[in-house]
Structures are given as structure tokens and as C-alpha cells.
Amino acid sequence: MKIKQVEELVGITKKNIRFYESQGLLDVERAENGYREYHKEDITRLQEIKLFRKMDLSIEETKALFEKKKSLQICLEQHLKELEHRKIGLTKMQDICERLISEHQSLETLNAEECLEEIEQMEKEGVKFMNVNKMDVHRKKRKGAIIGAVVMTVLMALTIGFMLWGNSQDPIPLGLLVFLIAIPVALIIGLWIALAGRMKEIEGGEEDEASKY
């Protein structure tokens, strides 16, 4: 079975299938021609991966499970404890929100320092809140892609400007000028089309979440 069929059957993108393989979660047999050949066992494994990721098991936990370092029972018991910690943290956040609402707090009257001291005390007691020092992976990827696109666009724009300036000093045939300018213009258009695709990929790509695990 080819990867396109696997995509449709399991509902996991080709890029994510490759990612799971690179992480050691999937070992796909290769045919004599070098192409990957997927079998029923691979479909079952991908369904298991999809299930565990839907349940928010980390890549690391899932790999330990597949490598028989942990049983499913132990893995789920540990994950349940983690979920309980998150649940407590969410409940505490909800309590703080409800209290601030009931106190009719505004931005002018809010005592952020007092609230932070309260949260830090709860964190010392084991309650988990959001880690503000941990950069959002998607945001980092988006920022990098946009900066790269802007830099290249500026360079292409400068190239066009240089061509126009050069033509004003030493004119060349109009057709040739249009052709030369069309090259960086086409590159700019292609660049932003590629950027749009990259943004979509970042939003939906499992591989961009790898650094969390």
C-alpha cells in the first residue's frame, strides 16, 4: 500500500507519517525499488498513534509504550495523574477568573502582583499553571517564516529598483526590461504563495510540536 492510500485510510497527513517514522514510532518496510510499502500492521500502528495523540500522550510516552518499556496500563495510569494535575490547575484558574469577575475588577483596579503571589504559592504546592517562559512553537515558526519572506521580498524589490535605475542611465529594449523585472516579481509572488502554504502547514503539522516532548 502506498502512502497516499494510507493518508486517506487513517486520516494522517503524509508529512506526519514521515515524522512518526523519524521519531521511531513506525518502522516501514521498503520494497526492492526503495519505496516504502505499507501493510496492515503499519495501518494498525498509525491508528494507535493517532489514538494516543488524540488522548494527548506525548511522543516520548508513546515511543516507550511501543518499545515495551511501559505497559499500556502503567502508561495510562501515569497519564491520568498528569491529566489530574492539569485539571486541578484549570480549576484553580477558573476560580481566580470567577473571583475577579465577582469582585468587578477592572484593569485599573487589578492587583496583578497579589494575584501572581497567589499563583506562585499554588505552584509551590504542585498546581500547574501555564509556563510563560516557554515560547509557543507555532508562533516561533510563523515569525521565522514571515521574517524570511519579508527579507527576500525587500531584496527582490531592491533588485527591481536597481534594474529601473540602471535602465534610466543606459536604456535597454522595453521587452528585455519587462522580462528582467518579471523574474523577481515572479519570485516574490511564488514566495508569498509558499508562505501561505507554510502557515497552513505550521497550524496543522504534528512535526512542529516535536520540541514539546
Tab-separated table of C-alpha atoms in Angstrom:
chain	number	residue	atom	x	y	z
A	1	MET	CA	0.000	0.000	0.000
A	2	LYS	CA	1.303	3.451	-0.927
A	3	ILE	CA	1.410	6.418	1.417
A	4	LYS	CA	-1.397	8.250	-0.403
A	5	GLN	CA	-3.745	5.360	0.359
A	6	VAL	CA	-2.562	5.334	3.967
A	7	GLU	CA	-3.303	9.065	4.278
A	8	GLU	CA	-6.884	8.539	3.139
A	9	LEU	CA	-7.407	5.392	5.192
A	10	VAL	CA	-6.041	6.621	8.531
A	11	GLY	CA	-6.599	10.374	8.203
A	12	ILE	CA	-2.979	11.326	8.961
A	13	THR	CA	-1.006	13.526	6.575
A	14	LYS	CA	1.990	12.188	4.677
A	15	LYS	CA	4.256	14.660	6.438
A	16	ASN	CA	3.115	13.489	9.858
A	17	ILE	CA	3.514	9.836	8.870
A	18	ARG	CA	7.109	10.632	7.909
A	19	PHE	CA	7.531	12.465	11.208
A	20	TYR	CA	6.303	9.494	13.240
A	21	GLU	CA	8.708	7.288	11.330
A	22	SER	CA	11.611	9.652	12.077
A	23	GLN	CA	10.679	9.556	15.776
A	24	GLY	CA	10.925	5.767	15.846
A	25	LEU	CA	7.196	5.156	16.264
A	26	LEU	CA	6.853	3.455	12.900
A	27	ASP	CA	9.188	1.098	11.021
A	28	VAL	CA	8.041	0.828	7.413
A	29	GLU	CA	9.297	-1.873	5.084
A	30	ARG	CA	10.857	-0.795	1.810
A	31	ALA	CA	10.237	-2.537	-1.496
A	32	GLU	CA	13.051	-3.531	-3.890
A	33	ASN	CA	12.690	-0.191	-5.686
A	34	GLY	CA	13.394	1.654	-2.419
A	35	TYR	CA	9.867	2.982	-1.942
A	36	ARG	CA	8.042	2.496	1.340
A	37	GLU	CA	5.455	-0.268	1.282
A	38	TYR	CA	2.760	-0.029	3.971
A	39	HIS	CA	0.997	-3.124	5.313
A	40	LYS	CA	-1.923	-3.860	7.601
A	41	GLU	CA	0.378	-3.790	10.642
A	42	ASP	CA	1.500	-0.257	9.742
A	43	ILE	CA	-2.122	0.881	9.451
A	44	THR	CA	-2.835	-0.566	12.889
A	45	ARG	CA	0.234	1.160	14.336
A	46	LEU	CA	-0.766	4.523	12.807
A	47	GLN	CA	-4.275	4.146	14.224
A	48	GLU	CA	-2.726	3.503	17.634
A	49	ILE	CA	-0.505	6.575	17.274
A	50	LYS	CA	-3.477	8.689	16.245
A	51	LEU	CA	-5.493	7.432	19.221
A	52	PHE	CA	-2.722	8.117	21.729
A	53	ARG	CA	-2.029	11.586	20.309
A	54	LYS	CA	-5.766	12.373	20.436
A	55	MET	CA	-5.590	11.393	24.107
A	56	ASP	CA	-2.632	13.822	24.420
A	57	LEU	CA	0.005	11.209	25.184
A	58	SER	CA	3.393	12.628	24.300
A	59	ILE	CA	5.647	11.271	21.579
A	60	GLU	CA	8.039	10.129	24.301
A	61	GLU	CA	5.326	8.247	26.213
A	62	THR	CA	4.032	6.642	23.029
A	63	LYS	CA	7.513	5.530	21.998
A	64	ALA	CA	8.154	3.993	25.428
A	65	LEU	CA	4.883	2.123	25.071
A	66	PHE	CA	5.760	0.723	21.646
A	67	GLU	CA	9.258	-0.246	22.804
A	68	LYS	CA	7.698	-2.246	25.656
A	69	LYS	CA	9.415	-0.078	28.252
A	70	LYS	CA	5.989	0.572	29.757
A	71	SER	CA	2.755	-1.362	29.662
A	72	LEU	CA	-0.390	0.331	28.413
A	73	GLN	CA	-1.810	0.102	31.926
A	74	ILE	CA	1.149	1.894	33.537
A	75	CYS	CA	1.362	4.447	30.730
A	76	LEU	CA	-2.315	5.359	31.062
A	77	GLU	CA	-2.158	5.472	34.858
A	78	GLN	CA	0.763	7.931	34.681
A	79	HIS	CA	-1.000	9.965	32.020
A	80	LEU	CA	-4.150	10.054	34.113
A	81	LYS	CA	-2.170	11.529	37.015
A	82	GLU	CA	-0.802	14.196	34.663
A	83	LEU	CA	-4.316	14.986	33.458
A	84	GLU	CA	-5.488	15.254	37.047
A	85	HIS	CA	-2.731	17.811	37.735
A	86	ARG	CA	-3.837	19.786	34.673
A	87	LYS	CA	-7.447	19.543	35.774
A	88	ILE	CA	-6.575	20.973	39.187
A	89	GLY	CA	-4.642	23.789	37.510
A	90	LEU	CA	-7.575	24.598	35.213
A	91	THR	CA	-9.953	24.571	38.195
A	92	LYS	CA	-7.702	26.993	40.078
A	93	MET	CA	-7.518	29.280	37.029
A	94	GLN	CA	-11.292	29.148	36.774
A	95	ASP	CA	-11.602	30.041	40.466
A	96	ILE	CA	-9.334	33.071	40.009
A	97	CYS	CA	-11.304	34.238	36.953
A	98	GLU	CA	-14.632	33.834	38.757
A	99	ARG	CA	-13.342	35.706	41.812
A	100	LEU	CA	-12.050	38.627	39.758
A	101	ILE	CA	-15.374	38.803	37.935
A	102	SER	CA	-17.361	38.690	41.184
A	103	GLU	CA	-15.158	41.471	42.591
A	104	HIS	CA	-15.927	43.554	39.468
A	105	GLN	CA	-12.217	44.068	38.874
A	106	SER	CA	-11.066	46.330	36.051
A	107	LEU	CA	-7.629	46.795	34.555
A	108	GLU	CA	-7.246	49.906	36.737
A	109	THR	CA	-8.151	48.150	39.992
A	110	LEU	CA	-6.493	44.786	39.322
A	111	ASN	CA	-3.618	43.967	41.665
A	112	ALA	CA	-1.530	41.718	39.370
A	113	GLU	CA	1.277	41.377	41.919
A	114	GLU	CA	-1.089	39.998	44.523
A	115	CYS	CA	-2.601	37.533	42.048
A	116	LEU	CA	0.841	36.378	40.927
A	117	GLU	CA	1.909	35.782	44.525
A	118	GLU	CA	-1.205	33.661	45.000
A	119	ILE	CA	-0.444	31.658	41.842
A	120	GLU	CA	3.225	31.192	42.774
A	121	GLN	CA	2.186	29.826	46.153
A	122	MET	CA	-0.156	27.342	44.468
A	123	GLU	CA	2.640	26.337	42.065
A	124	LYS	CA	4.863	25.573	45.052
A	125	GLU	CA	2.082	23.286	46.276
A	126	GLY	CA	2.141	21.397	42.985
A	127	VAL	CA	-0.562	23.156	40.973
A	128	LYS	CA	0.408	23.565	37.296
A	129	PHE	CA	-0.225	26.849	35.524
A	130	MET	CA	0.923	27.964	32.085
A	131	ASN	CA	4.703	28.304	31.755
A	132	VAL	CA	5.130	31.851	30.422
A	133	ASN	CA	8.829	31.213	29.737
A	134	LYS	CA	8.031	28.515	27.199
A	135	MET	CA	7.769	30.021	23.732
A	136	ASP	CA	4.825	28.888	21.664
A	137	VAL	CA	6.328	26.670	18.931
A	138	HIS	CA	3.789	27.676	16.300
A	139	ARG	CA	4.352	31.366	16.963
A	140	LYS	CA	8.113	30.910	16.645
A	141	LYS	CA	7.726	29.058	13.337
A	142	ARG	CA	5.295	31.657	11.954
A	143	LYS	CA	7.587	34.516	12.945
A	144	GLY	CA	10.599	32.906	11.284
A	145	ALA	CA	8.714	32.203	8.063
A	146	ILE	CA	7.313	35.741	7.859
A	147	ILE	CA	10.686	37.379	8.553
A	148	GLY	CA	12.307	35.244	5.856
A	149	ALA	CA	9.600	36.166	3.345
A	150	VAL	CA	9.841	39.885	4.135
A	151	VAL	CA	13.643	39.898	3.822
A	152	MET	CA	13.519	38.144	0.441
A	153	THR	CA	10.743	40.470	-0.752
A	154	VAL	CA	12.812	43.526	0.172
A	155	LEU	CA	15.841	42.092	-1.655
A	156	MET	CA	13.747	41.413	-4.768
A	157	ALA	CA	12.244	44.909	-4.580
A	158	LEU	CA	15.730	46.407	-4.373
A	159	THR	CA	16.738	44.318	-7.390
A	160	ILE	CA	13.799	45.730	-9.359
A	161	GLY	CA	14.710	49.245	-8.251
A	162	PHE	CA	18.313	48.721	-9.319
A	163	MET	CA	17.147	47.494	-12.745
A	164	LEU	CA	14.928	50.536	-13.220
A	165	TRP	CA	17.725	52.868	-12.137
A	166	GLY	CA	20.172	51.149	-14.480
A	167	ASN	CA	17.699	51.432	-17.341
A	168	SER	CA	17.315	55.152	-16.691
A	169	GLN	CA	21.106	55.515	-17.049
A	170	ASP	CA	21.519	53.214	-20.016
A	171	PRO	CA	18.168	52.244	-21.592
A	172	ILE	CA	17.668	48.704	-22.883
A	173	PRO	CA	14.832	47.361	-25.096
A	174	LEU	CA	11.491	47.524	-23.323
A	175	GLY	CA	10.784	43.835	-23.881
A	176	LEU	CA	14.057	42.840	-22.247
A	177	LEU	CA	13.427	45.186	-19.309
A	178	VAL	CA	9.963	43.726	-18.754
A	179	PHE	CA	11.402	40.207	-18.909
A	180	LEU	CA	14.144	41.004	-16.389
A	181	ILE	CA	11.701	42.674	-13.977
A	182	ALA	CA	9.226	39.800	-14.345
A	183	ILE	CA	11.763	37.384	-12.841
A	184	PRO	CA	11.965	38.962	-9.338
A	185	VAL	CA	8.218	39.743	-9.464
A	186	ALA	CA	7.507	36.059	-10.130
A	187	LEU	CA	9.852	35.117	-7.294
A	188	ILE	CA	8.014	37.460	-4.907
A	189	ILE	CA	4.621	36.011	-5.878
A	190	GLY	CA	5.920	32.449	-5.533
A	191	LEU	CA	7.490	33.311	-2.195
A	192	TRP	CA	4.224	34.570	-0.697
A	193	ILE	CA	2.266	31.635	-2.086
A	194	ALA	CA	4.803	29.344	-0.434
A	195	LEU	CA	4.492	31.365	2.785
A	196	ALA	CA	0.714	30.872	2.796
A	197	GLY	CA	1.267	27.132	2.432
A	198	ARG	CA	3.833	27.169	5.214
A	199	MET	CA	1.418	28.995	7.537
A	200	LYS	CA	-1.189	26.317	6.907
A	201	GLU	CA	1.408	23.603	7.480
A	202	ILE	CA	2.521	25.170	10.762
A	203	GLU	CA	-1.044	25.322	12.048
A	204	GLY	CA	-1.730	21.676	11.330
A	205	GLY	CA	1.646	19.937	11.436
A	206	GLU	CA	2.366	17.458	14.195
A	207	GLU	CA	6.074	17.702	13.372
A	208	ASP	CA	6.074	21.307	14.576
A	209	GLU	CA	5.034	20.128	18.019
A	210	ALA	CA	8.050	17.839	18.397
A	211	SER	CA	10.016	20.110	20.713
A	212	LYS	CA	7.274	19.838	23.357
A	213	TYR	CA	8.061	16.214	24.021
